[in-house]
Amino acid sequence: MAMAGAITARLQARFLPSVLEVINESHMHNVPRGSETHFKVVIVSDVFRGMPLIKRHRAGNTELGEQIANIHALSIVAKTPEQWGEGGGVVAESPKCMGGSKR
């Protein structure tokens, strides 16, 4: 939980989100039990208003700094409060892993 906590703290401080979910999806991949290598971040913030999607992702990656080096996969769903409301507060499930053990 150390990596998930670090990600949460950094993003919370920088973006002051109304919604922030840091989901460890490592269990869906061929990695040792308890790994923190694959994450999905759902973040809703006023900071994203007027910001193109690619810049939202870059801002998140930049904020995570040195944590990025220890993450194998990071999915970021970054929305404004309006976009979050229009989507009903629902995020698509991540696809199943197609690598490793192909489970």
GROMACS .gro file of N, CA and C in nm:
model
  309
    1MET      N    1   0.082  -0.120   0.000
    1MET     CA    2   0.000   0.000   0.000
    1MET      C    3   0.086   0.126   0.000
    2ALA      N    4   0.216   0.111   0.014
    2ALA     CA    5   0.305   0.227   0.019
    2ALA      C    6   0.300   0.307  -0.110
    3MET      N    7   0.304   0.240  -0.224
    3MET     CA    8   0.303   0.311  -0.352
    3MET      C    9   0.168   0.378  -0.375
    4ALA      N   10   0.059   0.309  -0.350
    4ALA     CA   11  -0.074   0.367  -0.367
    4ALA      C   12  -0.091   0.490  -0.277
    5GLY      N   13  -0.041   0.482  -0.156
    5GLY     CA   14  -0.048   0.595  -0.064
    5GLY      C   15   0.033   0.713  -0.112
    6ALA      N   16   0.151   0.687  -0.165
    6ALA     CA   17   0.236   0.794  -0.218
    6ALA      C   18   0.170   0.862  -0.338
    7ILE      N   19   0.112   0.782  -0.425
    7ILE     CA   20   0.042   0.837  -0.543
    7ILE      C   21  -0.074   0.924  -0.496
    8THR      N   22  -0.152   0.873  -0.404
    8THR     CA   23  -0.268   0.948  -0.352
    8THR      C   24  -0.224   1.081  -0.293
    9ALA      N   25  -0.123   1.079  -0.209
    9ALA     CA   26  -0.076   1.201  -0.142
    9ALA      C   27  -0.029   1.306  -0.243
   10ARG      N   28   0.047   1.264  -0.341
   10ARG     CA   29   0.101   1.359  -0.440
   10ARG      C   30  -0.011   1.421  -0.523
   11LEU      N   31  -0.103   1.338  -0.571
   11LEU     CA   32  -0.211   1.389  -0.656
   11LEU      C   33  -0.310   1.473  -0.576
   12GLN      N   34  -0.337   1.435  -0.453
   12GLN     CA   35  -0.427   1.512  -0.368
   12GLN      C   36  -0.372   1.652  -0.344
   13ALA      N   37  -0.244   1.661  -0.314
   13ALA     CA   38  -0.182   1.790  -0.285
   13ALA      C   39  -0.178   1.881  -0.407
   14ARG      N   40  -0.152   1.825  -0.524
   14ARG     CA   41  -0.136   1.905  -0.645
   14ARG      C   42  -0.269   1.946  -0.708
   15PHE      N   43  -0.365   1.855  -0.714
   15PHE     CA   44  -0.486   1.879  -0.791
   15PHE      C   45  -0.611   1.909  -0.707
   16LEU      N   46  -0.605   1.891  -0.576
   16LEU     CA   47  -0.720   1.915  -0.488
   16LEU      C   48  -0.848   1.857  -0.549
   17PRO      N   49  -0.847   1.729  -0.579
   17PRO     CA   50  -0.960   1.668  -0.651
   17PRO      C   51  -1.085   1.651  -0.567
   18SER      N   52  -1.198   1.653  -0.636
   18SER     CA   53  -1.324   1.621  -0.570
   18SER      C   54  -1.345   1.470  -0.568
   19VAL      N   55  -1.281   1.400  -0.660
   19VAL     CA   56  -1.281   1.253  -0.664
   19VAL      C   57  -1.138   1.209  -0.691
   20LEU      N   58  -1.090   1.115  -0.613
   20LEU     CA   59  -0.958   1.057  -0.637
   20LEU      C   60  -0.961   0.912  -0.593
   21GLU      N   61  -0.943   0.824  -0.690
   21GLU     CA   62  -0.933   0.681  -0.663
   21GLU      C   63  -0.802   0.632  -0.720
   22VAL      N   64  -0.722   0.568  -0.640
   22VAL     CA   65  -0.598   0.506  -0.685
   22VAL      C   66  -0.619   0.356  -0.666
   23ILE      N   67  -0.633   0.288  -0.778
   23ILE     CA   68  -0.670   0.147  -0.777
   23ILE      C   69  -0.549   0.063  -0.817
   24ASN      N   70  -0.507  -0.024  -0.727
   24ASN     CA   71  -0.396  -0.115  -0.756
   24ASN      C   72  -0.452  -0.232  -0.835
   25GLU      N   73  -0.417  -0.239  -0.962
   25GLU     CA   74  -0.465  -0.346  -1.050
   25GLU      C   75  -0.358  -0.453  -1.074
   26SER      N   76  -0.256  -0.452  -0.992
   26SER     CA   77  -0.146  -0.548  -1.010
   26SER      C   78  -0.193  -0.693  -1.004
   27HIS      N   79  -0.295  -0.720  -0.921
   27HIS     CA   80  -0.346  -0.857  -0.908
   27HIS      C   81  -0.402  -0.912  -1.039
   28MET      N   82  -0.429  -0.822  -1.135
   28MET     CA   83  -0.483  -0.864  -1.265
   28MET      C   84  -0.373  -0.906  -1.362
   29HIS      N   85  -0.248  -0.902  -1.316
   29HIS     CA   86  -0.134  -0.926  -1.402
   29HIS      C   87  -0.044  -1.035  -1.343
   30ASN      N   88   0.049  -1.080  -1.423
   30ASN     CA   89   0.138  -1.188  -1.382
   30ASN      C   90   0.256  -1.131  -1.302
   31VAL      N   91   0.225  -1.090  -1.179
   31VAL     CA   92   0.327  -1.034  -1.090
   31VAL      C   93   0.311  -1.101  -0.954
   32PRO      N   94   0.413  -1.095  -0.870
   32PRO     CA   95   0.402  -1.157  -0.737
   32PRO      C   96   0.289  -1.096  -0.654
   33ARG      N   97   0.228  -1.178  -0.571
   33ARG     CA   98   0.121  -1.134  -0.481
   33ARG      C   99   0.171  -1.015  -0.398
   34GLY      N  100   0.085  -0.914  -0.383
   34GLY     CA  101   0.120  -0.796  -0.305
   34GLY      C  102   0.194  -0.689  -0.382
   35SER      N  103   0.215  -0.710  -0.512
   35SER     CA  104   0.287  -0.612  -0.594
   35SER      C  105   0.211  -0.482  -0.607
   36GLU      N  106   0.283  -0.376  -0.630
   36GLU     CA  107   0.226  -0.244  -0.658
   36GLU      C  108   0.293  -0.192  -0.785
   37THR      N  109   0.253  -0.251  -0.898
   37THR     CA  110   0.318  -0.219  -1.025
   37THR      C  111   0.222  -0.167  -1.131
   38HIS      N  112   0.095  -0.194  -1.116
   38HIS     CA  113  -0.006  -0.157  -1.216
   38HIS      C  114  -0.117  -0.078  -1.146
   39PHE      N  115  -0.138   0.047  -1.189
   39PHE     CA  116  -0.238   0.132  -1.122
   39PHE      C  117  -0.332   0.198  -1.221
   40LYS      N  118  -0.451   0.221  -1.173
   40LYS     CA  119  -0.550   0.302  -1.245
   40LYS      C  120  -0.584   0.418  -1.151
   41VAL      N  121  -0.573   0.539  -1.202
   41VAL     CA  122  -0.605   0.658  -1.125
   41VAL      C  123  -0.727   0.724  -1.187
   42VAL      N  124  -0.827   0.748  -1.106
   42VAL     CA  125  -0.946   0.822  -1.146
   42VAL      C  126  -0.941   0.952  -1.067
   43ILE      N  127  -0.932   1.064  -1.139
   43ILE     CA  128  -0.917   1.192  -1.072
   43ILE      C  129  -1.008   1.296  -1.137
   44VAL      N  130  -1.081   1.369  -1.055
   44VAL     CA  131  -1.173   1.473  -1.101
   44VAL      C  132  -1.130   1.602  -1.032
   45SER      N  133  -1.099   1.704  -1.113
   45SER     CA  134  -1.049   1.828  -1.054
   45SER      C  135  -1.084   1.949  -1.140
   46ASP      N  136  -1.108   2.061  -1.073
   46ASP     CA  137  -1.129   2.188  -1.143
   46ASP      C  138  -1.005   2.230  -1.220
   47VAL      N  139  -0.889   2.185  -1.177
   47VAL     CA  140  -0.762   2.219  -1.242
   47VAL      C  141  -0.763   2.178  -1.389
   48PHE      N  142  -0.841   2.076  -1.425
   48PHE     CA  143  -0.843   2.023  -1.561
   48PHE      C  144  -0.928   2.105  -1.658
   49ARG      N  145  -1.002   2.203  -1.609
   49ARG     CA  146  -1.086   2.284  -1.698
   49ARG      C  147  -0.999   2.351  -1.803
   50GLY      N  148  -1.040   2.336  -1.930
   50GLY     CA  149  -0.969   2.399  -2.041
   50GLY      C  150  -0.838   2.331  -2.078
   51MET      N  151  -0.806   2.220  -2.013
   51MET     CA  152  -0.681   2.150  -2.037
   51MET      C  153  -0.708   2.027  -2.125
   52PRO      N  154  -0.639   2.015  -2.238
   52PRO     CA  155  -0.657   1.896  -2.322
   52PRO      C  156  -0.618   1.769  -2.246
   53LEU      N  157  -0.675   1.657  -2.286
   53LEU     CA  158  -0.652   1.530  -2.219
   53LEU      C  159  -0.504   1.495  -2.207
   54ILE      N  160  -0.428   1.514  -2.312
   54ILE     CA  161  -0.285   1.480  -2.307
   54ILE      C  162  -0.212   1.562  -2.203
   55LYS      N  163  -0.250   1.688  -2.186
   55LYS     CA  164  -0.186   1.772  -2.084
   55LYS      C  165  -0.226   1.729  -1.943
   56ARG      N  166  -0.347   1.678  -1.928
   56ARG     CA  167  -0.391   1.627  -1.797
   56ARG      C  168  -0.305   1.507  -1.759
   57HIS      N  169  -0.284   1.418  -1.855
   57HIS     CA  170  -0.202   1.299  -1.829
   57HIS      C  171  -0.058   1.338  -1.799
   58ARG      N  172  -0.005   1.431  -1.877
   58ARG     CA  173   0.133   1.476  -1.853
   58ARG      C  174   0.147   1.540  -1.717
   59ALA      N  175   0.047   1.618  -1.677
   59ALA     CA  176   0.051   1.683  -1.546
   59ALA      C  177   0.053   1.578  -1.435
   60GLY      N  178  -0.026   1.475  -1.450
   60GLY     CA  179  -0.027   1.366  -1.351
   60GLY      C  180   0.105   1.293  -1.346
   61ASN      N  181   0.159   1.260  -1.462
   61ASN     CA  182   0.288   1.191  -1.469
   61ASN      C  183   0.399   1.277  -1.410
   62THR      N  184   0.398   1.405  -1.441
   62THR     CA  185   0.500   1.496  -1.389
   62THR      C  186   0.492   1.505  -1.238
   63GLU      N  187   0.371   1.516  -1.185
   63GLU     CA  188   0.353   1.526  -1.040
   63GLU      C  189   0.402   1.401  -0.968
   64LEU      N  190   0.387   1.286  -1.031
   64LEU     CA  191   0.428   1.162  -0.965
   64LEU      C  192   0.579   1.144  -0.964
   65GLY      N  193   0.650   1.219  -1.048
   65GLY     CA  194   0.796   1.222  -1.044
   65GLY      C  195   0.862   1.087  -1.031
   66GLU      N  196   0.935   1.069  -0.922
   66GLU     CA  197   1.014   0.947  -0.903
   66GLU      C  198   0.930   0.821  -0.885
   67GLN      N  199   0.804   0.836  -0.845
   67GLN     CA  200   0.717   0.718  -0.832
   67GLN      C  201   0.697   0.649  -0.967
   68ILE      N  202   0.694   0.728  -1.074
   68ILE     CA  203   0.672   0.674  -1.209
   68ILE      C  204   0.776   0.567  -1.242
   69ALA      N  205   0.898   0.586  -1.199
   69ALA     CA  206   1.006   0.491  -1.231
   69ALA      C  207   0.979   0.352  -1.174
   70ASN      N  208   0.895   0.343  -1.071
   70ASN     CA  209   0.868   0.215  -1.006
   70ASN      C  210   0.732   0.156  -1.044
   71ILE      N  211   0.666   0.218  -1.140
   71ILE     CA  212   0.535   0.171  -1.185
   71ILE      C  213   0.549   0.115  -1.325
   72HIS      N  214   0.500  -0.006  -1.345
   72HIS     CA  215   0.506  -0.067  -1.478
   72HIS      C  216   0.396  -0.013  -1.570
   73ALA      N  217   0.276   0.007  -1.515
   73ALA     CA  218   0.163   0.054  -1.596
   73ALA      C  219   0.078   0.150  -1.513
   74LEU      N  220   0.041   0.262  -1.578
   74LEU     CA  221  -0.042   0.363  -1.511
   74LEU      C  222  -0.149   0.410  -1.609
   75SER      N  223  -0.273   0.390  -1.572
   75SER     CA  224  -0.386   0.439  -1.650
   75SER      C  225  -0.443   0.558  -1.574
   76ILE      N  226  -0.463   0.669  -1.643
   76ILE     CA  227  -0.517   0.789  -1.579
   76ILE      C  228  -0.648   0.828  -1.646
   77VAL      N  229  -0.753   0.839  -1.567
   77VAL     CA  230  -0.881   0.891  -1.611
   77VAL      C  231  -0.893   1.026  -1.542
   78ALA      N  232  -0.873   1.134  -1.618
   78ALA     CA  233  -0.870   1.269  -1.562
   78ALA      C  234  -0.984   1.351  -1.621
   79LYS      N  235  -1.077   1.395  -1.536
   79LYS     CA  236  -1.195   1.465  -1.584
   79LYS      C  237  -1.221   1.592  -1.503
   80THR      N  238  -1.296   1.683  -1.565
   80THR     CA  239  -1.347   1.798  -1.492
   80THR      C  240  -1.472   1.753  -1.417
   81PRO      N  241  -1.516   1.830  -1.318
   81PRO     CA  242  -1.639   1.792  -1.248
   81PRO      C  243  -1.759   1.779  -1.343
   82GLU      N  244  -1.765   1.864  -1.445
   82GLU     CA  245  -1.876   1.857  -1.542
   82GLU      C  246  -1.870   1.726  -1.621
   83GLN      N  247  -1.752   1.689  -1.667
   83GLN     CA  248  -1.737   1.564  -1.743
   83GLN      C  249  -1.772   1.444  -1.655
   84TRP      N  250  -1.732   1.450  -1.530
   84TRP     CA  251  -1.761   1.341  -1.437
   84TRP      C  252  -1.912   1.326  -1.419
   85GLY      N  253  -1.981   1.439  -1.403
   85GLY     CA  254  -2.126   1.436  -1.389
   85GLY      C  255  -2.197   1.387  -1.513
   86GLU      N  256  -2.150   1.431  -1.630
   86GLU     CA  257  -2.211   1.388  -1.756
   86GLU      C  258  -2.196   1.239  -1.777
   87GLY      N  259  -2.085   1.183  -1.728
   87GLY     CA  260  -2.061   1.039  -1.742
   87GLY      C  261  -2.125   0.957  -1.632
   88GLY      N  262  -2.196   1.023  -1.541
   88GLY     CA  263  -2.263   0.952  -1.433
   88GLY      C  264  -2.168   0.899  -1.327
   89GLY      N  265  -2.045   0.950  -1.327
   89GLY     CA  266  -1.949   0.905  -1.226
   89GLY      C  267  -1.905   0.762  -1.245
   90VAL      N  268  -1.911   0.715  -1.369
   90VAL     CA  269  -1.877   0.576  -1.399
   90VAL      C  270  -1.752   0.571  -1.486
   91VAL      N  271  -1.664   0.479  -1.455
   91VAL     CA  272  -1.541   0.459  -1.532
   91VAL      C  273  -1.541   0.316  -1.585
   92ALA      N  274  -1.502   0.301  -1.710
   92ALA     CA  275  -1.497   0.167  -1.769
   92ALA      C  276  -1.398   0.077  -1.695
   93GLU      N  277  -1.429  -0.050  -1.690
   93GLU     CA  278  -1.337  -0.146  -1.629
   93GLU      C  279  -1.213  -0.159  -1.715
   94SER      N  280  -1.103  -0.188  -1.652
   94SER     CA  281  -0.978  -0.211  -1.724
   94SER      C  282  -0.985  -0.344  -1.797
   95PRO      N  283  -0.921  -0.352  -1.913
   95PRO     CA  284  -0.921  -0.480  -1.986
   95PRO      C  285  -0.839  -0.585  -1.913
   96LYS      N  286  -0.868  -0.709  -1.942
   96LYS     CA  287  -0.791  -0.818  -1.882
   96LYS      C  288  -0.651  -0.817  -1.940
   97CYS      N  289  -0.557  -0.861  -1.860
   97CYS     CA  290  -0.417  -0.868  -1.902
   97CYS      C  291  -0.403  -0.973  -2.013
   98MET      N  292  -0.330  -0.936  -2.118
   98MET     CA  293  -0.308  -1.029  -2.228
   98MET      C  294  -0.164  -1.080  -2.231
   99GLY      N  295  -0.083  -1.035  -2.138
   99GLY     CA  296   0.058  -1.077  -2.134
   99GLY      C  297   0.082  -1.176  -2.023
  100GLY      N  298   0.207  -1.201  -2.000
  100GLY     CA  299   0.245  -1.290  -1.888
  100GLY      C  300   0.183  -1.426  -1.899
  101SER      N  301   0.103  -1.463  -1.801
  101SER     CA  302   0.044  -1.596  -1.799
  101SER      C  303  -0.081  -1.608  -1.886
  102LYS      N  304  -0.127  -1.497  -1.941
  102LYS     CA  305  -0.245  -1.491  -2.028
  102LYS      C  306  -0.369  -1.546  -1.957
  103ARG      N  307  -0.382  -1.519  -1.827
  103ARG     CA  308  -0.498  -1.568  -1.753
  103ARG      C  309  -0.621  -1.490  -1.782
   0.00000   0.00000   0.00000
